[in-house]
Amino acid sequence: MIALRQGALEIRQFLRSREQVVFTMAFPVLMIVIFASIFDGEIGGGVRFTQYFVTGMIATGLMTAGFQALAIQIPIERDRGVLKRLRGTPMPPWVYFAGKVLMVAFIAVAETILLLVVATLLFDLELPSSGRLWLTFLWVAALGTTACTLCGIAFSSLARTGRSAPAVVTPVALVLQFISGVFFVFTSLPTWMQQVAAVFPLKWMCQGLRAVFLPGSFGAQEPGGSFELGTVALVLGAWCVLGLALCLTTFRWTTRRDG
Amino acid sequence: MSDAISVRGLRKAYGGTDAVSGVDLDVRPGEVFALLGPNGAGKTTTVEILEGYRRRDAGEVRVLGVDPAVGLSGGPAARAWRARIGVVLQGTGEFDELTVGEVVAHFARFYPGAEPAAAVIDRVGLGAKARARTHTLSGGQKRRLDVALGIIGRPELLFLDEPTTGFDPEARRDFWTLIRDLAAAGTTIVLTTHYLEEAEALADRVAVIAAGRVIAAGRPAELGGRADAAATVSWRTPGGGVERAESATPTALVAELASRYGGEVPGLTVTRPTLEDVYLRMIA
């Protein structure tokens, strides 16, 4: 109950900071508009490029909401003493994390729906045709967002100050986007790059989403010869566990200066 | 009744340098206790150990009968203890986009026996600002919000770290009234401040920390032998100048002056050293 309240408070704070709402929501939409306009042809077999790139944009949106946003926002809150103040109350620590998770979930859902609506209306995106595919969509997105959120909270302890957080986080996110098949067809990347990307969650989120938005026959073109949904679940699950462990062991409520 | 706070031989070093080197303190239940000392003397370190924010290197510490190191755990024991204390830190972050009412009501949910949010907001004098976003508050109003969040849980013990920095004189007086009301209701208060007149106005007892140690402790009027110190008597001479004399027996001196002037002594003042005089001499 207290966690729901904390989540509602986080969401309310997000909705009231107008720039944040506009940029968070508009960014993936802007990207799909650019990509769908550049690559307006077919990827093969009567399937449009939009169908491929929308998976990368959804995955990027989820990673931005979970990983980047928290890894930047939490150090700022730490700097400003918000965390220290909460730490001085009887609030159970997990409530703070739960509030962030609910906020990320809210943003992720809103942003993904907006992206799908725009892509469907403007670029003839074909939505998943069966309940089974929607279910896959749901669990890949939920598991991927959870992994990114936990990693974002864990990563937030790395930046010394709120000011340095964007500099620490942005390159990591950008590199992952380039090597995970967000901006390019994944199999067109050098093999070593594919192998590096396979260690991190973003590649598997994209791949899981491709299983949803591309015809089943496209699975044969994946590096593993299929969409490997089992592996997707396994890797994303592993990152959830690792992220949670790091959150619980390394999270700092006060700045280093505070001791 | 046991002490609200008891500290024996508290030590804390950062990177080999002692910040606190053997502090002893006792704060009695219901008392207003002021900690004075120059910046870097170990005041904040001491208070943050008592508030459960920092580990100590050595010493016995009990806050409301509990080792405050429990506060670092975040577990059930920490929460039970935190529910009994209130902490007003220096310059803590606000929740910019929320209103005063929303923030206070939210914090009220963290405490088992919280006071109604509206009552606390009125009490700190923010009633007219309850619906204002916190980023629109002035510095003094933000500080009052900090205090509201510190007392919302009806704490037995309240820590106030430099609570009136940046207040105008009127706001400071209002704040003193609030603190006296809390103390009258039985709340134990530990206060750090740089304003000596604030310590004198509020505190039952003060302790001066310098170089990591308590160098003096006692009632403000008696600190550093202040009550027995020589008084300064000054008066105007017929020539228009001002004459001053230090005297251990100022009453006798005034009586003698009265007979010399045959009644009223022009421009007569009798002063003892202020708390500030005593304090500055101590830390010099």
Coordinates of C-alpha atoms in Angstrom, one line a residue:
Chain A
M1 CA 0.0 0.0 0.0
I2 CA 2.7 2.4 1.0
A3 CA 4.6 1.3 -2.1
L4 CA 1.6 2.2 -4.3
R5 CA 1.5 5.6 -2.7
Q6 CA 5.2 6.1 -3.2
G7 CA 4.7 5.1 -6.9
A8 CA 1.8 7.5 -7.3
L9 CA 4.0 10.2 -5.8
E10 CA 6.8 9.5 -8.2
I11 CA 4.4 9.5 -11.2
R12 CA 2.8 12.7 -10.0
Q13 CA 6.3 14.3 -9.8
F14 CA 7.1 13.1 -13.3
L15 CA 3.8 14.3 -14.8
R16 CA 4.3 17.7 -13.3
S17 CA 7.7 18.3 -14.8
R18 CA 6.5 19.1 -18.3
E19 CA 9.9 19.1 -20.2
Q20 CA 10.6 15.6 -18.9
V21 CA 7.2 14.3 -20.0
V22 CA 7.5 15.9 -23.5
F23 CA 11.1 14.7 -24.1
T24 CA 10.6 11.2 -22.7
M25 CA 7.5 10.6 -24.7
A26 CA 8.6 12.3 -27.9
F27 CA 12.0 10.8 -28.3
P28 CA 11.1 7.3 -29.5
V29 CA 8.4 8.7 -31.7
L30 CA 10.8 11.1 -33.2
M31 CA 13.3 8.3 -33.8
I32 CA 10.7 6.1 -35.5
V33 CA 9.6 9.0 -37.7
I34 CA 13.3 9.5 -38.8
F35 CA 14.0 5.8 -39.3
A36 CA 10.8 5.0 -41.1
S37 CA 11.4 8.0 -43.4
I38 CA 15.0 7.1 -44.2
F39 CA 14.3 3.3 -44.7
D40 CA 10.9 3.3 -46.3
G41 CA 11.5 0.1 -48.4
E42 CA 11.3 -3.5 -47.6
I43 CA 13.6 -5.7 -45.5
G44 CA 12.5 -8.6 -47.7
G45 CA 9.5 -11.0 -48.1
G46 CA 7.0 -8.1 -48.2
V47 CA 8.0 -6.9 -44.8
R48 CA 8.7 -3.2 -44.3
F49 CA 11.8 -1.8 -42.6
T50 CA 9.5 -0.1 -40.1
Q51 CA 8.5 -3.5 -38.8
Y52 CA 12.2 -4.2 -37.9
F53 CA 13.1 -0.8 -36.5
V54 CA 10.0 -0.4 -34.3
T55 CA 11.4 -3.3 -32.2
G56 CA 14.7 -1.3 -31.6
M57 CA 12.7 1.9 -30.8
I58 CA 10.5 0.1 -28.3
A59 CA 13.5 -1.5 -26.6
T60 CA 15.4 1.8 -26.6
G61 CA 12.4 3.5 -25.0
L62 CA 12.2 0.9 -22.3
M63 CA 15.9 1.1 -21.6
T64 CA 15.8 4.9 -21.5
A65 CA 12.8 4.9 -19.0
G66 CA 14.4 2.2 -16.8
F67 CA 18.2 2.5 -17.1
Q68 CA 19.1 6.0 -18.2
A69 CA 16.4 7.9 -16.4
L70 CA 17.1 6.3 -13.0
A71 CA 20.9 6.2 -13.3
I72 CA 20.7 10.0 -13.8
Q73 CA 17.8 10.9 -11.5
I74 CA 18.8 9.0 -8.4
P75 CA 22.3 10.6 -8.1
I76 CA 20.6 14.0 -8.4
E77 CA 18.2 13.1 -5.6
R78 CA 21.2 11.8 -3.6
D79 CA 23.0 15.1 -4.1
R80 CA 20.0 17.1 -3.1
G81 CA 19.6 15.1 0.1
V82 CA 16.2 13.6 -0.8
L83 CA 17.6 10.1 -0.2
K84 CA 19.2 11.2 3.1
R85 CA 15.9 12.6 4.2
L86 CA 13.9 9.5 3.3
R87 CA 16.6 7.4 5.1
G88 CA 15.9 9.4 8.3
T89 CA 12.3 8.2 8.3
P90 CA 10.9 4.7 9.2
M91 CA 10.1 4.1 5.4
P92 CA 11.3 0.6 4.5
P93 CA 14.1 1.1 1.9
W94 CA 12.4 -1.2 -0.6
V95 CA 9.5 1.2 -0.8
Y96 CA 11.7 3.8 -2.5
F97 CA 12.8 1.3 -5.1
A98 CA 9.2 0.1 -5.6
G99 CA 8.1 3.7 -6.2
K100 CA 10.8 4.0 -8.9
V101 CA 9.7 0.7 -10.5
L102 CA 6.1 1.8 -10.7
M103 CA 7.1 5.1 -12.2
V104 CA 9.2 3.4 -14.8
A105 CA 6.4 0.9 -15.6
F106 CA 3.9 3.8 -16.0
I107 CA 6.3 5.7 -18.4
A108 CA 7.2 2.5 -20.3
V109 CA 3.6 1.6 -21.0
A110 CA 2.6 5.1 -22.0
E111 CA 5.6 5.6 -24.2
T112 CA 5.2 2.2 -25.9
I113 CA 1.5 2.7 -26.6
L114 CA 2.3 6.2 -28.1
L115 CA 5.0 4.7 -30.3
L116 CA 2.8 1.9 -31.6
V117 CA -0.1 4.3 -32.3
V118 CA 2.2 6.6 -34.3
A119 CA 3.9 3.8 -36.2
T120 CA 0.6 2.2 -37.0
L121 CA -1.1 5.4 -38.2
L122 CA 1.8 6.9 -40.1
F123 CA 3.9 4.0 -41.3
D124 CA 1.5 1.1 -41.6
L125 CA 3.0 -0.9 -38.8
E126 CA 1.4 -4.3 -38.5
L127 CA 0.6 -5.1 -34.9
P128 CA 1.0 -8.7 -33.5
S129 CA -1.7 -10.9 -35.0
S130 CA -2.3 -13.4 -32.2
G131 CA -2.8 -13.5 -28.5
R132 CA 0.3 -15.6 -28.2
L133 CA 2.5 -12.9 -29.8
W134 CA 0.9 -10.2 -27.6
L135 CA 1.8 -12.4 -24.6
T136 CA 5.4 -12.7 -25.8
F137 CA 5.4 -8.9 -26.3
L138 CA 4.2 -8.4 -22.7
W139 CA 6.7 -10.7 -21.0
V140 CA 9.7 -9.5 -23.0
A141 CA 8.8 -5.9 -22.3
A142 CA 8.1 -6.5 -18.7
L143 CA 11.2 -8.6 -18.0
G144 CA 13.4 -6.2 -20.1
T145 CA 12.1 -3.2 -18.3
T146 CA 12.6 -4.8 -14.9
A147 CA 16.2 -5.7 -15.8
C148 CA 16.9 -2.2 -17.0
T149 CA 15.3 -0.6 -13.9
L150 CA 17.3 -2.7 -11.5
C151 CA 20.5 -2.0 -13.4
G152 CA 19.7 1.7 -13.5
I153 CA 19.3 1.8 -9.7
A154 CA 22.5 -0.2 -9.3
F155 CA 24.3 2.0 -11.8
S156 CA 23.2 5.1 -9.9
S157 CA 25.8 4.4 -7.1
L158 CA 28.6 4.7 -9.7
A159 CA 28.3 8.4 -10.4
R160 CA 29.9 10.5 -7.7
T161 CA 27.6 13.5 -8.2
G162 CA 24.3 14.3 -10.0
R163 CA 26.2 16.5 -12.3
S164 CA 28.5 13.7 -13.5
A165 CA 25.7 11.2 -13.9
P166 CA 24.7 12.0 -17.5
A167 CA 28.3 11.8 -18.6
V168 CA 28.7 8.4 -17.0
V169 CA 25.4 6.9 -18.2
T170 CA 24.9 8.3 -21.7
P171 CA 27.9 6.7 -23.4
V172 CA 27.0 3.3 -22.0
A173 CA 23.4 3.6 -23.3
L174 CA 24.6 4.9 -26.7
V175 CA 27.2 2.2 -27.2
L176 CA 24.6 -0.5 -26.3
Q177 CA 22.1 1.0 -28.8
F178 CA 24.7 0.9 -31.6
I179 CA 25.9 -2.7 -31.0
S180 CA 22.5 -4.2 -30.1
G181 CA 20.8 -3.7 -33.4
V182 CA 18.7 -0.6 -32.6
F183 CA 20.0 1.5 -35.4
F184 CA 21.2 -1.3 -37.8
V185 CA 20.0 -4.7 -38.7
F186 CA 21.8 -6.8 -36.0
T187 CA 23.1 -9.5 -38.3
S188 CA 24.8 -6.8 -40.5
L189 CA 27.1 -5.9 -37.6
P190 CA 30.6 -7.5 -37.2
T191 CA 30.5 -10.8 -35.4
W192 CA 32.6 -9.7 -32.5
M193 CA 30.3 -6.8 -31.9
Q194 CA 27.3 -9.1 -31.9
Q195 CA 29.1 -11.3 -29.3
V196 CA 29.8 -8.3 -27.1
A197 CA 26.1 -7.2 -27.4
A198 CA 24.9 -10.7 -26.5
V199 CA 26.3 -10.1 -22.9
F200 CA 23.9 -7.2 -22.3
P201 CA 20.1 -7.1 -22.0
L202 CA 19.3 -4.7 -24.9
K203 CA 20.2 -7.1 -27.6
W204 CA 17.9 -9.7 -26.2
M205 CA 15.1 -7.3 -25.7
C206 CA 15.3 -6.3 -29.4
Q207 CA 15.5 -10.0 -30.4
G208 CA 12.5 -10.9 -28.3
L209 CA 10.5 -8.1 -29.8
R210 CA 11.5 -9.1 -33.3
A211 CA 9.9 -12.5 -32.5
V212 CA 6.7 -10.4 -32.0
F213 CA 6.8 -8.0 -34.9
L214 CA 8.5 -10.0 -37.7
P215 CA 7.1 -13.1 -39.4
G216 CA 8.1 -16.4 -37.7
S217 CA 10.2 -17.3 -40.9
F218 CA 12.6 -14.4 -40.1
G219 CA 13.8 -16.4 -37.1
A220 CA 16.1 -18.3 -39.4
Q221 CA 18.1 -15.1 -40.1
E222 CA 18.9 -14.5 -36.4
P223 CA 22.5 -15.3 -35.3
G224 CA 21.2 -18.4 -33.5
G225 CA 19.0 -19.6 -36.3
S226 CA 15.8 -18.8 -34.4
F227 CA 14.5 -16.1 -32.1
E228 CA 15.7 -18.1 -29.1
L229 CA 12.9 -16.9 -26.7
G230 CA 14.2 -19.3 -24.0
T231 CA 17.6 -17.6 -24.1
V232 CA 15.9 -14.2 -24.1
A233 CA 14.1 -15.1 -20.9
L234 CA 17.2 -16.5 -19.3
V235 CA 19.6 -13.6 -20.1
L236 CA 17.0 -11.0 -19.0
G237 CA 16.2 -13.0 -15.9
A238 CA 19.9 -13.2 -15.1
W239 CA 20.3 -9.4 -15.4
C240 CA 17.3 -8.9 -13.1
V241 CA 19.1 -11.1 -10.5
L242 CA 22.4 -9.4 -10.9
G243 CA 20.8 -5.9 -10.8
L244 CA 18.9 -6.7 -7.7
A245 CA 21.9 -8.1 -6.0
L246 CA 23.9 -4.9 -6.8
C247 CA 21.0 -2.7 -5.7
L248 CA 20.9 -4.4 -2.3
T249 CA 24.6 -4.5 -1.7
T250 CA 25.9 -1.2 -3.2
F251 CA 23.1 1.3 -2.9
R252 CA 24.2 4.5 -1.2
W253 CA 21.7 6.8 0.5
T254 CA 24.2 9.6 1.1
T255 CA 26.9 11.2 -1.0
R256 CA 30.6 10.1 -0.6
R257 CA 31.2 13.5 1.0
D258 CA 28.6 12.6 3.6
G259 CA 30.4 9.4 4.5
Chain B
M1 CA 14.3 7.6 33.9
S2 CA 17.3 6.8 31.8
D3 CA 19.0 9.4 29.6
A4 CA 17.5 10.2 26.1
I5 CA 21.1 10.2 24.8
S6 CA 24.2 8.8 26.4
V7 CA 27.6 9.0 24.8
R8 CA 30.9 7.7 26.2
G9 CA 34.3 7.9 24.5
L10 CA 32.9 8.4 21.0
R11 CA 35.5 8.3 18.3
K12 CA 35.5 8.7 14.6
A13 CA 38.4 9.2 12.2
Y14 CA 38.4 9.9 8.4
G15 CA 41.4 8.7 6.6
G16 CA 43.5 8.6 9.8
T17 CA 42.5 12.1 11.0
D18 CA 40.3 12.2 14.1
A19 CA 37.1 14.1 13.6
V20 CA 35.7 13.1 16.9
S21 CA 38.2 12.0 19.6
G22 CA 36.5 11.0 22.8
V23 CA 33.2 12.8 23.2
D24 CA 31.1 12.2 26.3
L25 CA 27.5 13.5 26.4
D26 CA 24.3 13.0 28.3
V27 CA 21.0 14.4 27.2
R28 CA 18.1 14.1 29.7
P29 CA 14.6 13.3 28.6
G30 CA 12.5 16.4 27.9
E31 CA 15.5 18.8 27.8
V32 CA 16.6 21.1 25.0
F33 CA 20.2 20.5 24.5
A34 CA 22.4 22.7 22.2
L35 CA 25.7 21.6 20.7
L36 CA 28.0 24.5 19.9
G37 CA 31.3 24.6 18.2
P38 CA 33.2 26.0 15.2
N39 CA 32.8 24.4 11.7
G40 CA 35.0 21.3 11.5
A41 CA 35.0 20.8 15.2
G42 CA 33.2 17.4 14.9
K43 CA 29.7 18.6 15.7
T44 CA 28.0 17.3 12.5
T45 CA 29.9 14.0 12.7
T46 CA 28.7 13.5 16.3
V47 CA 25.1 14.4 15.4
E48 CA 25.1 12.2 12.3
I49 CA 26.3 9.3 14.4
L50 CA 23.5 9.9 16.9
E51 CA 21.0 10.1 14.0
G52 CA 22.1 6.7 12.6
Y53 CA 23.7 8.0 9.4
R54 CA 27.3 7.2 10.2
R55 CA 29.3 4.4 11.8
R56 CA 31.5 5.2 14.7
D57 CA 35.0 3.8 15.3
A58 CA 34.7 3.4 19.1
G59 CA 32.6 4.4 22.1
E60 CA 29.3 3.6 23.8
V61 CA 26.3 5.3 22.3
R62 CA 22.7 5.0 23.2
V63 CA 19.9 7.0 21.7
L64 CA 16.5 6.3 23.3
G65 CA 18.1 3.2 24.7
V66 CA 19.1 1.9 21.3
D67 CA 22.5 1.8 19.5
P68 CA 22.0 4.3 16.6
A69 CA 24.2 2.1 14.3
V70 CA 20.9 0.2 13.9
G71 CA 19.8 3.1 11.7
L72 CA 22.2 2.1 8.9
S73 CA 20.5 -1.3 8.4
G74 CA 17.1 -0.2 7.2
G75 CA 15.6 -3.3 8.8
P76 CA 12.6 -3.6 11.2
A77 CA 14.6 -2.6 14.3
A78 CA 15.8 0.5 12.4
R79 CA 12.3 1.4 11.5
A80 CA 11.0 1.0 15.0
W81 CA 13.7 3.3 16.3
R82 CA 13.4 5.8 13.5
A83 CA 9.6 6.1 14.2
R84 CA 10.6 7.6 17.6
I85 CA 13.1 10.2 16.4
G86 CA 12.7 13.2 14.1
V87 CA 15.6 14.5 12.0
V88 CA 15.9 18.0 10.5
L89 CA 19.1 18.0 8.5
Q90 CA 21.0 20.9 7.0
G91 CA 19.8 21.9 3.5
T92 CA 18.0 18.7 2.4
G93 CA 16.3 18.4 -0.9
E94 CA 12.7 19.3 -1.4
F95 CA 10.2 17.6 -3.7
D96 CA 10.0 20.4 -6.2
E97 CA 6.9 19.5 -8.1
L98 CA 4.8 18.5 -5.1
T99 CA 2.8 20.8 -2.8
V100 CA 3.5 21.3 0.9
G101 CA 0.3 19.4 1.7
E102 CA 1.2 16.4 -0.5
V103 CA 4.7 16.1 0.9
V104 CA 3.7 16.3 4.6
A105 CA 0.8 13.9 4.0
H106 CA 3.1 11.5 2.3
F107 CA 5.7 11.5 5.1
A108 CA 2.8 11.1 7.6
R109 CA 2.3 7.6 6.1
F110 CA 5.8 6.5 7.1
Y111 CA 5.0 6.8 10.8
P112 CA 2.8 4.7 12.9
G113 CA 1.5 7.5 15.1
A114 CA 1.7 10.5 12.9
E115 CA 0.0 13.8 13.6
P116 CA -2.6 15.0 11.0
A117 CA -0.7 16.7 8.2
A118 CA -2.9 19.8 8.2
A119 CA -2.3 20.3 12.0
V120 CA 1.5 20.1 11.5
I121 CA 1.4 22.5 8.5
D122 CA -0.5 25.0 10.6
R123 CA 1.8 24.5 13.5
V124 CA 4.9 25.5 11.5
G125 CA 3.1 28.5 10.1
L126 CA 2.7 27.2 6.5
G127 CA -1.1 27.0 6.6
A128 CA -1.4 29.6 3.8
K129 CA 1.1 27.7 1.7
A130 CA -0.4 24.2 2.0
R131 CA -1.4 24.1 -1.7
A132 CA 1.8 25.7 -3.0
R133 CA 4.5 23.7 -4.8
T134 CA 7.5 23.4 -2.6
H135 CA 9.8 25.1 -5.2
T136 CA 7.9 28.3 -4.8
L137 CA 8.7 28.6 -1.1
S138 CA 11.2 31.1 0.3
G139 CA 14.3 29.8 2.2
G140 CA 12.7 30.3 5.6
Q141 CA 9.5 28.6 4.5
K142 CA 11.4 25.6 3.1
R143 CA 13.1 25.3 6.5
R144 CA 9.7 25.3 8.2
L145 CA 8.6 22.5 5.8
D146 CA 11.8 20.6 6.9
V147 CA 10.7 21.0 10.5
A148 CA 7.1 19.9 9.7
L149 CA 8.6 16.7 8.1
G150 CA 10.8 16.2 11.2
I151 CA 7.9 16.4 13.7
I152 CA 5.1 14.8 11.7
G153 CA 5.8 11.4 13.4
R154 CA 5.4 12.9 17.0
P155 CA 9.0 12.1 17.8
E156 CA 10.2 11.6 21.4
L157 CA 13.6 13.0 20.3
L158 CA 14.1 15.7 17.7
F159 CA 17.4 16.6 16.1
L160 CA 17.7 20.1 14.6
D161 CA 20.8 20.8 12.6
E162 CA 21.2 24.6 12.3
P163 CA 17.5 25.1 11.9
T164 CA 17.3 28.9 11.6
T165 CA 20.1 29.7 9.3
G166 CA 18.9 32.3 6.9
F167 CA 15.8 33.3 9.0
D168 CA 14.9 36.9 9.5
P169 CA 14.6 38.0 13.1
E170 CA 10.8 37.6 13.2
A171 CA 10.8 34.1 11.7
R172 CA 13.5 33.1 14.2
R173 CA 11.3 34.3 17.1
D174 CA 8.3 32.3 15.7
F175 CA 10.6 29.3 15.3
W176 CA 11.7 29.6 19.0
T177 CA 8.1 29.6 20.1
L178 CA 7.5 26.4 18.1
I179 CA 10.6 24.8 19.7
R180 CA 9.5 25.8 23.2
D181 CA 6.0 24.4 22.5
L182 CA 7.5 21.1 21.5
A183 CA 9.7 21.0 24.5
A184 CA 6.8 21.9 26.8
A185 CA 4.9 18.9 25.3
G186 CA 7.8 16.7 26.4
T187 CA 9.9 16.3 23.2
T188 CA 13.6 16.0 23.9
I189 CA 15.5 18.4 21.5
V190 CA 19.1 18.3 20.3
L191 CA 20.0 21.5 18.5
T192 CA 23.2 22.6 16.7
T193 CA 23.5 26.2 16.0
H194 CA 26.0 29.0 15.3
Y195 CA 23.7 31.6 16.9
L196 CA 24.7 31.9 20.5
E197 CA 21.7 33.9 21.5
E198 CA 19.6 31.1 20.0
A199 CA 21.3 28.6 22.3
E200 CA 20.8 30.9 25.2
A201 CA 17.1 31.5 24.5
L202 CA 16.2 27.8 23.9
A203 CA 18.7 25.5 25.6
D204 CA 18.5 24.1 29.1
R205 CA 22.0 23.0 28.7
V206 CA 24.7 23.5 26.1
A207 CA 27.9 21.7 25.2
V208 CA 30.8 23.2 23.3
I209 CA 32.7 20.9 21.0
A210 CA 36.1 21.9 19.7
A211 CA 38.8 19.8 18.0
G212 CA 36.7 16.7 18.4
R213 CA 36.1 17.0 22.2
V214 CA 33.6 18.4 24.5
I215 CA 35.5 21.3 26.2
A216 CA 32.6 22.6 28.3
A217 CA 29.1 21.7 29.2
G218 CA 26.5 23.2 31.4
R219 CA 23.6 25.6 31.7
P220 CA 24.0 28.6 29.3
A221 CA 24.0 31.1 32.2
E222 CA 26.8 29.2 34.0
L223 CA 29.0 28.1 31.1
G224 CA 32.7 28.7 31.5
G225 CA 32.1 30.3 35.0
R226 CA 30.0 33.0 33.4
A227 CA 27.8 33.4 36.5
D228 CA 30.8 34.1 38.7
A229 CA 32.7 36.1 36.2
A230 CA 33.6 39.7 36.9
A231 CA 30.9 42.2 35.8
T232 CA 31.6 45.3 33.8
V233 CA 30.1 48.5 35.3
S234 CA 30.0 51.6 33.1
W235 CA 28.6 55.0 33.6
R236 CA 28.8 58.6 32.3
T237 CA 31.2 61.0 34.0
P238 CA 30.2 64.6 34.5
G239 CA 32.7 65.6 31.9
G240 CA 30.7 63.6 29.3
G241 CA 33.1 60.6 29.0
V242 CA 32.3 57.0 29.8
E243 CA 34.0 55.3 32.7
R244 CA 34.3 51.5 33.0
A245 CA 35.3 49.3 35.8
E246 CA 35.5 45.5 36.2
S247 CA 34.3 44.3 39.5
A248 CA 33.7 41.0 41.3
T249 CA 31.3 42.9 43.6
P250 CA 29.3 45.1 41.2
T251 CA 26.5 45.7 43.7
A252 CA 28.8 47.4 46.1
L253 CA 30.3 49.5 43.3
V254 CA 26.9 50.6 42.2
A255 CA 25.9 51.5 45.7
E256 CA 29.1 53.6 46.1
L257 CA 28.4 55.3 42.7
A258 CA 24.8 56.0 43.8
S259 CA 26.0 57.8 47.0
R260 CA 28.7 59.6 45.0
Y261 CA 26.1 60.9 42.5
G262 CA 23.4 61.4 45.2
G263 CA 20.9 59.1 43.5
E264 CA 20.7 58.2 39.8
V265 CA 24.0 57.3 38.1
P266 CA 23.9 58.6 34.5
G267 CA 24.2 56.0 31.7
L268 CA 24.6 53.1 34.2
T269 CA 25.0 49.6 32.8
V270 CA 26.1 46.4 34.5
T271 CA 27.0 43.5 32.2
R272 CA 28.4 40.0 32.6
P273 CA 30.2 38.3 29.7
T274 CA 27.7 37.1 27.1
L275 CA 27.5 33.5 26.1
E276 CA 29.3 34.6 22.9
D277 CA 32.2 36.2 24.9
V278 CA 32.6 33.1 26.9
Y279 CA 32.3 30.8 23.8
L280 CA 34.8 32.8 21.8
R281 CA 37.3 32.7 24.7
M282 CA 36.8 29.0 25.0
I283 CA 37.4 28.0 21.4
A284 CA 40.3 30.5 20.9

